[in-house]
Short mmCIF file of C-alpha atoms and ligand atoms in Angstrom, two decimals:
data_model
loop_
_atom_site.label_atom_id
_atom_site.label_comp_id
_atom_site.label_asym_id
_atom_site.label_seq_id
_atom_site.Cartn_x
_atom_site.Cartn_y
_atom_site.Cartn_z
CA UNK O 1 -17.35 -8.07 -16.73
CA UNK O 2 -13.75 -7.65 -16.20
CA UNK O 3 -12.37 -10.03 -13.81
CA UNK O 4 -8.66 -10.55 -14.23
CA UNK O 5 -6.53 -13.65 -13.33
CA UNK O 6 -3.38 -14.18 -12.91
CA UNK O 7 -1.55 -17.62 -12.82
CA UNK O 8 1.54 -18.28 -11.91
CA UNK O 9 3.40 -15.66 -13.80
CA UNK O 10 6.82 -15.20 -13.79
CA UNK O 11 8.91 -13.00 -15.51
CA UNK O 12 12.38 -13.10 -16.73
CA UNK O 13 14.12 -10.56 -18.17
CA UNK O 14 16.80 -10.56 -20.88
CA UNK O 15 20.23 -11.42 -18.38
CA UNK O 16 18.11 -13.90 -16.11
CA UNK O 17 16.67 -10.83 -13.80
CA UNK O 18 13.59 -12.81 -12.26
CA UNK O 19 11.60 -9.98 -11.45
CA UNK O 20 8.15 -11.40 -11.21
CA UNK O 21 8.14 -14.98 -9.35
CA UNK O 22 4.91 -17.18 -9.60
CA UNK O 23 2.39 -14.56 -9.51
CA UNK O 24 -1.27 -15.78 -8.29
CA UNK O 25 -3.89 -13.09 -7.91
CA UNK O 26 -7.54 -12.47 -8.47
CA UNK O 27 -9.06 -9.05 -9.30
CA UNK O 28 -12.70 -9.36 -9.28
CA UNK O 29 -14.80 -7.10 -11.53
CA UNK O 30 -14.99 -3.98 -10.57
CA UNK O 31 -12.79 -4.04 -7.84
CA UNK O 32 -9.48 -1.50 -6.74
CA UNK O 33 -6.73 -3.63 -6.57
CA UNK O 34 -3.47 -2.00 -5.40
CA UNK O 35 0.15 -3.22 -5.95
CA UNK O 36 2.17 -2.15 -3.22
CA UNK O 37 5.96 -2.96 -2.16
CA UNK O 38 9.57 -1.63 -2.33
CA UNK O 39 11.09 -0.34 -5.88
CA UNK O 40 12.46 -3.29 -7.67
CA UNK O 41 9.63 -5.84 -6.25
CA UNK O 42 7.99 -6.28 -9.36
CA UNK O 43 4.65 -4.54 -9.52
CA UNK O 44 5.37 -2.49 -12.32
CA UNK O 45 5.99 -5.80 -14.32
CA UNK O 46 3.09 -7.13 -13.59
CA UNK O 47 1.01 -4.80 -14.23
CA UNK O 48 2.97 -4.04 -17.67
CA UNK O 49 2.28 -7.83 -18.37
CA UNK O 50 -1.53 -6.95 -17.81
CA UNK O 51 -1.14 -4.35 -20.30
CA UNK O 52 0.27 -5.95 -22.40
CA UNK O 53 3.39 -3.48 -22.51
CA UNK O 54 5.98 -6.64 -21.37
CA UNK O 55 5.87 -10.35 -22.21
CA UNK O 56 4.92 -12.80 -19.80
CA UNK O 57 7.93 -15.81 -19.85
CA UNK O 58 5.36 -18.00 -17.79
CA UNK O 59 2.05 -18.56 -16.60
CA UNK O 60 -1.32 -16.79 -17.48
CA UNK O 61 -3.22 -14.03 -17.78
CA UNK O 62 -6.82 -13.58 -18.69
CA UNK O 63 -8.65 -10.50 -18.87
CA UNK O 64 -12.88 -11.17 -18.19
CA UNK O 65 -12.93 -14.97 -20.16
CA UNK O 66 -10.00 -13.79 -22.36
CA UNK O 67 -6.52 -15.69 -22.36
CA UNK O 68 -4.78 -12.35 -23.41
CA UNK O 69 -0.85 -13.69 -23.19
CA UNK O 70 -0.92 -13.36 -26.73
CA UNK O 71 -3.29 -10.36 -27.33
CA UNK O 72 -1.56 -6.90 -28.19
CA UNK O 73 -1.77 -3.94 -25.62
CA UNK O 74 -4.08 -2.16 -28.36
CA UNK O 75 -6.79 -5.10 -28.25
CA UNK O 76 -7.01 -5.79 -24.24
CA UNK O 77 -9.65 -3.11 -23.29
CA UNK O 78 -7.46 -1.22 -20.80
CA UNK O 79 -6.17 2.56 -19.91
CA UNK O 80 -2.68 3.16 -18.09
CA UNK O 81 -2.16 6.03 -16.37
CA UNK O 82 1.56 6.49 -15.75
CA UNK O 83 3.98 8.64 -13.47
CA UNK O 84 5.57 10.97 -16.05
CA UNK O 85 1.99 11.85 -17.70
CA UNK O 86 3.20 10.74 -21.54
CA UNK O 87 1.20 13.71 -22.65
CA UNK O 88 2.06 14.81 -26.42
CA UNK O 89 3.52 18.90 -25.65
CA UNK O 90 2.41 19.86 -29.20
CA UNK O 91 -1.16 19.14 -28.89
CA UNK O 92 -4.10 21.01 -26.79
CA UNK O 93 -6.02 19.29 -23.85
CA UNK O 94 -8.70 18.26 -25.82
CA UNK O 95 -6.02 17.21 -28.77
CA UNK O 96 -4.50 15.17 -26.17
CA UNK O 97 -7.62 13.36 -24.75
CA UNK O 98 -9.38 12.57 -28.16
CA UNK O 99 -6.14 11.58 -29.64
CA UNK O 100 -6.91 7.79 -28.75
CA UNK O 101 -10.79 7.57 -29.84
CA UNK O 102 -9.60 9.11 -33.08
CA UNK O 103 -6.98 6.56 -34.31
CA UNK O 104 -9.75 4.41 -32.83
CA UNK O 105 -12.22 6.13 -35.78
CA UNK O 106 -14.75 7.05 -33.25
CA UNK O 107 -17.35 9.77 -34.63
CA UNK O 108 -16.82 13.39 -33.74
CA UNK O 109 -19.56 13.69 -32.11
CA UNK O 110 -18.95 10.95 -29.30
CA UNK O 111 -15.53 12.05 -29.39
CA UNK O 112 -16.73 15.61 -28.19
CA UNK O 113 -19.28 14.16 -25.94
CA UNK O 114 -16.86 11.64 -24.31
CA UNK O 115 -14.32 14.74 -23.95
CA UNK O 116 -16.43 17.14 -22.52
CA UNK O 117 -17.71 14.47 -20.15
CA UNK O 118 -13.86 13.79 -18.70
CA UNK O 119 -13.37 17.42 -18.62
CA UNK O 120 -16.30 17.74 -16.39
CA UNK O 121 -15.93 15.00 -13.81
CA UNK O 122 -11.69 16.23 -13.48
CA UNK O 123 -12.25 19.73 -13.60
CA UNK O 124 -10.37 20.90 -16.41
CA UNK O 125 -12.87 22.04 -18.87
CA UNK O 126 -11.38 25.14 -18.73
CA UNK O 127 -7.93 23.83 -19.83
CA UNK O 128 -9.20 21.81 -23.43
CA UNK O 129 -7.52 24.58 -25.47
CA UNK O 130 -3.95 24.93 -23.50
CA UNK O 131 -1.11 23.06 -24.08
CA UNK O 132 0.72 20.60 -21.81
CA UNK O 133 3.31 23.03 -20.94
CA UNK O 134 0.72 25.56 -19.53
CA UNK O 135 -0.34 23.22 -17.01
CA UNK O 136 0.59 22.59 -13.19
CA UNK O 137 1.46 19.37 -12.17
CA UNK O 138 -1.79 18.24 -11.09
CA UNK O 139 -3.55 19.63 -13.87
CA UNK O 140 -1.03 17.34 -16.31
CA UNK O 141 -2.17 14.35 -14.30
CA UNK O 142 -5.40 15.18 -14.85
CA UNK O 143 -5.57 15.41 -18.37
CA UNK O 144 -3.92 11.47 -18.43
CA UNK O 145 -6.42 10.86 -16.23
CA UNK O 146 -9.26 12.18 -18.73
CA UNK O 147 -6.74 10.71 -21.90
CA UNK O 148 -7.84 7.06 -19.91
CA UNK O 149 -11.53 7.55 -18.92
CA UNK O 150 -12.32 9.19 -22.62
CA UNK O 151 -11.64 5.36 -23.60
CA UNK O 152 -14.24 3.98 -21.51
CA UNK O 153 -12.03 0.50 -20.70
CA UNK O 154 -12.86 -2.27 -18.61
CA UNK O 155 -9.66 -1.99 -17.17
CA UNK O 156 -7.64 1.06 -15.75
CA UNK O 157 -4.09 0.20 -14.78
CA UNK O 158 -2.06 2.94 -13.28
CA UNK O 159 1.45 3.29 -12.53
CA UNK O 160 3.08 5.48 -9.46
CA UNK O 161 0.65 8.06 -11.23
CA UNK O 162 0.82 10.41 -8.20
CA UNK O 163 4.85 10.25 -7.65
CA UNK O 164 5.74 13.35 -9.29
CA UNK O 165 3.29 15.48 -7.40
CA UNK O 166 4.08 17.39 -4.28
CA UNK O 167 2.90 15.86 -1.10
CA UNK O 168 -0.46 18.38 -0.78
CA UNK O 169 -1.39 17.58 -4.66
CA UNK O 170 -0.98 13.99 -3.84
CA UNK O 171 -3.11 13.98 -0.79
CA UNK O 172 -5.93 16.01 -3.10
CA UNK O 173 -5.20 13.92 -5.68
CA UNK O 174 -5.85 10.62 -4.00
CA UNK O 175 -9.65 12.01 -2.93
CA UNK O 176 -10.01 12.42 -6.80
CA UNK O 177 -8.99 8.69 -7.60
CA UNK O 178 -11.06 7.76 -4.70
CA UNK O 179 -14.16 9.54 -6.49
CA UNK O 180 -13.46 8.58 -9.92
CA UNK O 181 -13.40 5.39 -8.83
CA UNK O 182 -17.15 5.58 -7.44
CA UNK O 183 -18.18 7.26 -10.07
CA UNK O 184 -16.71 4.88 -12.83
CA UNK O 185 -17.44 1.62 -11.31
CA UNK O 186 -14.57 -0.41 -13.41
CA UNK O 187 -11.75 -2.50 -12.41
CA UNK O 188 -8.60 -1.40 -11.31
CA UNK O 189 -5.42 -2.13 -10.60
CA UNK O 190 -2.96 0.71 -8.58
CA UNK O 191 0.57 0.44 -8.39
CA UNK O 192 2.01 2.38 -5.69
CA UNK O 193 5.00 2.57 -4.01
CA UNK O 194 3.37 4.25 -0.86
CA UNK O 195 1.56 2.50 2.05
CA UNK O 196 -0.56 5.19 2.62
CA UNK O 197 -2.05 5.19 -0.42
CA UNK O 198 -2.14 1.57 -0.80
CA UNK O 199 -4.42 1.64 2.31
CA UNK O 200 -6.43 4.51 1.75
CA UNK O 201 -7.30 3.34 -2.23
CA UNK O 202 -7.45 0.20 -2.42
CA UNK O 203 -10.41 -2.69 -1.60
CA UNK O 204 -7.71 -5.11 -1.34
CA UNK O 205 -4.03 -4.60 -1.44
CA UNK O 206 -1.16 -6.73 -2.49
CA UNK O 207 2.01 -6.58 -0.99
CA UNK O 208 5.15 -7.60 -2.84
CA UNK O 209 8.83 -8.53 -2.11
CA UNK O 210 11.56 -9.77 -4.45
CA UNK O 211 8.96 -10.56 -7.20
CA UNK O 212 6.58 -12.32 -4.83
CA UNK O 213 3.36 -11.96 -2.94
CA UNK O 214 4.11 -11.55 0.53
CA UNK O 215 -0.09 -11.04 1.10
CA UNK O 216 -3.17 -10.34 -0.62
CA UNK O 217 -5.97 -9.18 1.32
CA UNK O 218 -8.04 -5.80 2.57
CA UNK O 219 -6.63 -3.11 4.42
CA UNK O 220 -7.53 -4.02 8.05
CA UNK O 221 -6.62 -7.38 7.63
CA UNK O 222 -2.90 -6.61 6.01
CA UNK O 223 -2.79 -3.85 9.16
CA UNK O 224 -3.92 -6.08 11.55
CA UNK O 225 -2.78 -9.17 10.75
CA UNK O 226 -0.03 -9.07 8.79
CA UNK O 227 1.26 -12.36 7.38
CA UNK O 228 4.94 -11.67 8.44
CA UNK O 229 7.67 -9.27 9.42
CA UNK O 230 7.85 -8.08 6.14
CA UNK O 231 4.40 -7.09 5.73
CA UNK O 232 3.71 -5.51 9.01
CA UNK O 233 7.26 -2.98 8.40
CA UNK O 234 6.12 -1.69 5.13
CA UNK O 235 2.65 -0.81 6.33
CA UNK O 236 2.05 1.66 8.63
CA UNK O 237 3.70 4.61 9.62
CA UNK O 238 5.52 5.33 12.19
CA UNK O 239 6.76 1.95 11.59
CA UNK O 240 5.94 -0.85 13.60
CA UNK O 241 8.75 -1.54 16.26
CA UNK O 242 10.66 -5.04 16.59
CA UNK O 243 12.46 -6.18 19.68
CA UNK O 244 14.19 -9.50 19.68
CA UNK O 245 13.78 -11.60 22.83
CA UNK O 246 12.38 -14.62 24.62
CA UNK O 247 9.03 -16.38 25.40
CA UNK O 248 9.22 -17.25 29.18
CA UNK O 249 6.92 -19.41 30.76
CA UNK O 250 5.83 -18.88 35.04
CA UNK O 251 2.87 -20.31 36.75
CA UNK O 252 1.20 -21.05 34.19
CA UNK O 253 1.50 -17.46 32.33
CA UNK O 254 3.37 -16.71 28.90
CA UNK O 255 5.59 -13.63 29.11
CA UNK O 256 8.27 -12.26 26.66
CA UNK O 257 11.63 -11.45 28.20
CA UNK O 258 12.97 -9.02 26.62
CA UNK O 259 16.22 -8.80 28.54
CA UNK O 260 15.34 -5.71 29.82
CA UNK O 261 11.75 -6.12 31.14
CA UNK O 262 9.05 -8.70 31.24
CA UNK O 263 5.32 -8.16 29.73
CA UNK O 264 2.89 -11.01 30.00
CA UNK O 265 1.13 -12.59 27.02
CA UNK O 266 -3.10 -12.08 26.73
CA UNK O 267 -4.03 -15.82 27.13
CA UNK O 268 -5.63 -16.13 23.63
CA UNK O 269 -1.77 -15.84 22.93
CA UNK O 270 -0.92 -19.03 25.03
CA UNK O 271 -1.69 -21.64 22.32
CA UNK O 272 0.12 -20.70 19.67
CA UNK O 273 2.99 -18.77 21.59
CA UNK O 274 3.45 -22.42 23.41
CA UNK O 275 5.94 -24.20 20.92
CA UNK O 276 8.01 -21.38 21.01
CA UNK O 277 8.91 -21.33 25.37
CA UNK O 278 12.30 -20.76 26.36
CA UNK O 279 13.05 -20.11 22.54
CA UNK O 280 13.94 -16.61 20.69
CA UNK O 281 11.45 -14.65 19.05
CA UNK O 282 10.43 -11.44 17.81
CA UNK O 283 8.09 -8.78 18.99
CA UNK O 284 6.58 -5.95 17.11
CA UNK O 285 4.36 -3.50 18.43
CA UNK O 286 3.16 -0.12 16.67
CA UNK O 287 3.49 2.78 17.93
CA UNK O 288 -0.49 3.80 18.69
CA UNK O 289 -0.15 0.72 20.88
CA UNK O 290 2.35 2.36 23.48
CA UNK O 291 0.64 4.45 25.86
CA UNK O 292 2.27 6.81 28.92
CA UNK O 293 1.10 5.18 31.86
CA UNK O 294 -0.03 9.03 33.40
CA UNK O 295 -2.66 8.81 30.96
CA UNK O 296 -3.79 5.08 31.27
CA UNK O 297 -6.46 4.09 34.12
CA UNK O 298 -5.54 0.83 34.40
CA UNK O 299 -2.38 -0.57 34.06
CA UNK O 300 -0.44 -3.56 35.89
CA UNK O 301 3.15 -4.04 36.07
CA UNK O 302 2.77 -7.47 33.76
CA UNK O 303 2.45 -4.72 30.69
CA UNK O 304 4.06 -1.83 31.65
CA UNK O 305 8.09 -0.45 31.09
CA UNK O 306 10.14 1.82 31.93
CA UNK O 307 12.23 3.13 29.03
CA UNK O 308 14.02 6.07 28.41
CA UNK O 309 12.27 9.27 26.15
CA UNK O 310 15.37 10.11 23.61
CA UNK O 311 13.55 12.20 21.37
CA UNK O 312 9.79 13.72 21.44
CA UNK O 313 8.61 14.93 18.06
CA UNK O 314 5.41 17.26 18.15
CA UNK O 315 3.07 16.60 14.56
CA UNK O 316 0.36 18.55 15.81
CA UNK O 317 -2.06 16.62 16.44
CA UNK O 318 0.11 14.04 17.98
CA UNK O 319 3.42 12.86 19.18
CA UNK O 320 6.32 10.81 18.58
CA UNK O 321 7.97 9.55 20.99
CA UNK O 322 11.35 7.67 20.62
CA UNK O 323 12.20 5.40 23.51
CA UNK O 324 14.83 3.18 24.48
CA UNK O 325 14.56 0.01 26.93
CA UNK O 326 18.12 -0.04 27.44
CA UNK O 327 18.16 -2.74 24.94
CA UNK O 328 16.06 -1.75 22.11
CA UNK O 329 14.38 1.64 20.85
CA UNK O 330 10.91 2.13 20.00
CA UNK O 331 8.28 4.47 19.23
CA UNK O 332 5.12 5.63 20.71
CA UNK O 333 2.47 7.90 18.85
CA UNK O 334 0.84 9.43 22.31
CA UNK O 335 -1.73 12.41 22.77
CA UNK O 336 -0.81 16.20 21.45
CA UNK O 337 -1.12 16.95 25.26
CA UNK O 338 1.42 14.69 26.34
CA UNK O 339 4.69 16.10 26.68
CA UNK O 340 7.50 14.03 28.66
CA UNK O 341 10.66 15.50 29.29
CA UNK O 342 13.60 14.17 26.92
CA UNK O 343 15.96 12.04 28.44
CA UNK O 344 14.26 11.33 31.70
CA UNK O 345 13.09 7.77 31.86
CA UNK O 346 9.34 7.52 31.77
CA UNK O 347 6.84 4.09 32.24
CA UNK O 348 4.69 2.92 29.33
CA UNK O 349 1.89 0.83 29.12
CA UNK O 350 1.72 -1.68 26.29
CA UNK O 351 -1.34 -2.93 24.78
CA UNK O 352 -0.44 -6.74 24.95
CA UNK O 353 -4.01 -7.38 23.03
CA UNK O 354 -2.05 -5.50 19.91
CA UNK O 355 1.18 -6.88 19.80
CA UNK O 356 2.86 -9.08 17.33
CA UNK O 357 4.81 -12.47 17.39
CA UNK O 358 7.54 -13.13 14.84
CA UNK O 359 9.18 -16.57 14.11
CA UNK O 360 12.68 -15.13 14.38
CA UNK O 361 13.60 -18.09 11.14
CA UNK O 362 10.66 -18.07 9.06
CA UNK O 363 9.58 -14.33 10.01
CA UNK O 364 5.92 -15.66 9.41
CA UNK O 365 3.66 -14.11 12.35
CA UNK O 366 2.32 -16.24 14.84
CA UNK O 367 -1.45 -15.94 15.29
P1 ADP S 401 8.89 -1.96 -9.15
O1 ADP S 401 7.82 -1.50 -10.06
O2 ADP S 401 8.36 -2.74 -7.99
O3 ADP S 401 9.81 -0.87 -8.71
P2 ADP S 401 9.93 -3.32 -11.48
O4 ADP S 401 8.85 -4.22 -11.89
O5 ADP S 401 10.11 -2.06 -12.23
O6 ADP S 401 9.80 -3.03 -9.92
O7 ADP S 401 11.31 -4.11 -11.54
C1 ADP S 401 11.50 -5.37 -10.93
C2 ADP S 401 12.92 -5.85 -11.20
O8 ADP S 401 13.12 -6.06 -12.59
C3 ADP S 401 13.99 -4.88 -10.76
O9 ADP S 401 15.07 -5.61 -10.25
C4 ADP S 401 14.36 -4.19 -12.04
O10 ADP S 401 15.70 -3.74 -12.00
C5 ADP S 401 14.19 -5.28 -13.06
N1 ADP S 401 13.82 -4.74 -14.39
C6 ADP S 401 12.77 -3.93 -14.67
N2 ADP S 401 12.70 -3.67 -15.99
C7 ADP S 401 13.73 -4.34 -16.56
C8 ADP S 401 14.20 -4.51 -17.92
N3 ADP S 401 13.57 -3.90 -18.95
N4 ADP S 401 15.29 -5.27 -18.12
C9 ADP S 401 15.91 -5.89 -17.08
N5 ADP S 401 15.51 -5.81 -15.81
C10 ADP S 401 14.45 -5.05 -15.53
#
């Protein structure tokens, strides 16, 4: 069982850099936990204070029933994987994936058997006898990848361990995590920099800011209901689009005014919105949620606005469109068929079931 804890950990460097502020999380046993947030939020921190690779100046950690604040990185049971490989360039494949069972005195034997085993499941049996140097990117990766597994841990931290591969690698890459991680059944806990990965890996994700933890929870959850401003702009991509505006309230019906045009609230809003009539507030909706009204069946002029198309981006299978109310831009991800003219104006349809409510002070979401 490796569960890990950790309570209230803080972290201040040498200079009084706080870059870890009251950490609280929970991984369970053998679950993917991913660390995801700006550079400089802290998740490499903590997850070199789970290593064991940084002291912690406060609070806890335990690893299974283990208090291991005081327990060196050699004796905590875990494998990093890090961004820049740390692969020794005099030693072979195999050299470089036994190195750690033998200072650890394992038998040859196992030590062959554990190799070979790696080697299988990542591919690279082929590779034992070259050296570092003869290897592509993704085959380096791989071989820190089989350097960790070799070990057997109950832990696997990694860190950024796909940022130095080109985009396709990392994409191919990321299925190979995915399946290691089926195939391993261990804890783990992923620090990325990248939303995409956060929410394609991980069973839970963790989003940090300045040193704190903006929201733990799974991937629909943090998409769909992100816990504030911050949250919803990091994930998801395009990002999500904010407009700054009013809550208005007319017979009876919640709408926000956003200078420029009026969309009404769905009720289940009503309750919550209710506090905030006649007051300022922000709106974020993402861009799947922005539809051309040519293409919608049923619209009504309560969620539908006419903006102006400044820029149309073909991806393919989709496009971007960049509009502009007249007081605010946004972006709609439409249909690969759907091809406005630039710089005409054009209606859209908002999905007001989708949308998101800001407090402009607190930036916490209203729900
Ligand atoms: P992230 O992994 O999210 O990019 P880090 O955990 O590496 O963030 O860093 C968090 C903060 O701590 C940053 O402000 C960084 O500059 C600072 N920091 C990291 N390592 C050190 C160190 N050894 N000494 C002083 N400050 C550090």
């Amino acid at each position: 069982m490796a569960q890990i804890s950790i309570k209230n950990v803080s972290k201040i460097y040498k200079g009084g850099v706080k870059a870890v502020d009251d950490v609280n999380l929970g991984i369970e046993n053998k679950e993917f936990m991913v660390l995801v947030g700006p550079s400089g939020c802290g998740k490499s921190t903590t997850l070199r204070m789970v290593a064991g690779l940084e002291e912690i100046s406060e609070g806890s950690i335990w690893i299974g029933d283990r208090l291991v604040n005081d327990v060196p990185a050699k004796d905590r049971d875990i494998a990093m994987v890090f961004q820049n490989y740390a692969l020794y360039p005099h030693m072979t494949v195999y050299e470089n994936m036994s190195f750690g069972l033998k200072l650890r005195k394992y038998p040859k034997a196992e030590i062959e058997k554990r190799v070979n085993e790696a080697a299988e499941i990542l591919g690279i049996k082929k590779m034992l006898a070259r050296r570092p140097k003869q290897l592509s990117g993704g085959e380096r990766q791989r071989v820190a990848l089989g350097r960790a597994i070799v070990r057997k841990p109950m832990v696997f931290l990694f860190d950024e361990p796909l940022s130095n591969l080109d985009a396709k690698l990392r994409v191919q890459m990321r299925t190979e995590i995915h399946k290691l991680r089926l195939r391993l059944q261990t804890t783990f806990i992923y620090v990325t920099h990248d939303q995409t990965e956060a929410l394609t890996l991980g069973d839970r994700i963790c989003v940090m800011k300045d040193g704190k933890v903006q929201q733990c929870a799974d991937p629909m959850t943090i998409y769909d209901k992100p816990a504030n401003k911050f949250v919803s702009s990091f994930i998801g991509s395009p990002p999500i689009s904010f407009m700054n505006g009013r809550i208005i309230k007319k017979e009876r019906k919640y709408f926000f005014d956003e200078g420029k045009f009026k969309v009404k609230l769905v009720e289940e809003m009503y309750k919550s919105i209710a506090p905030y009539e006649g007051k300022d507030i922000v709106f974020g909706i993402r861009a799947e949620d922005v539809y051309d009204k040519l293409f919608v069946s049923e619209s009504s002029p309560d969620n539908t606005v006419r903006a102006a198309c400044e820029v149309v981006e073909p991806l393919g299978s989709e496009v971007y469109l960049y509009l502009n109310s007249g007081k605010h831009t946004f972006t709609a991800r439409v249909g690969a068929h759907n091809r406005p003219g630039v710089n005409r104006d054009m209606d859209v349809v908002f999905d007001m079931s989708k949308v998101h409510f800001f407090d402009p002070k607190t930036e916490e979401r209203i729900s």
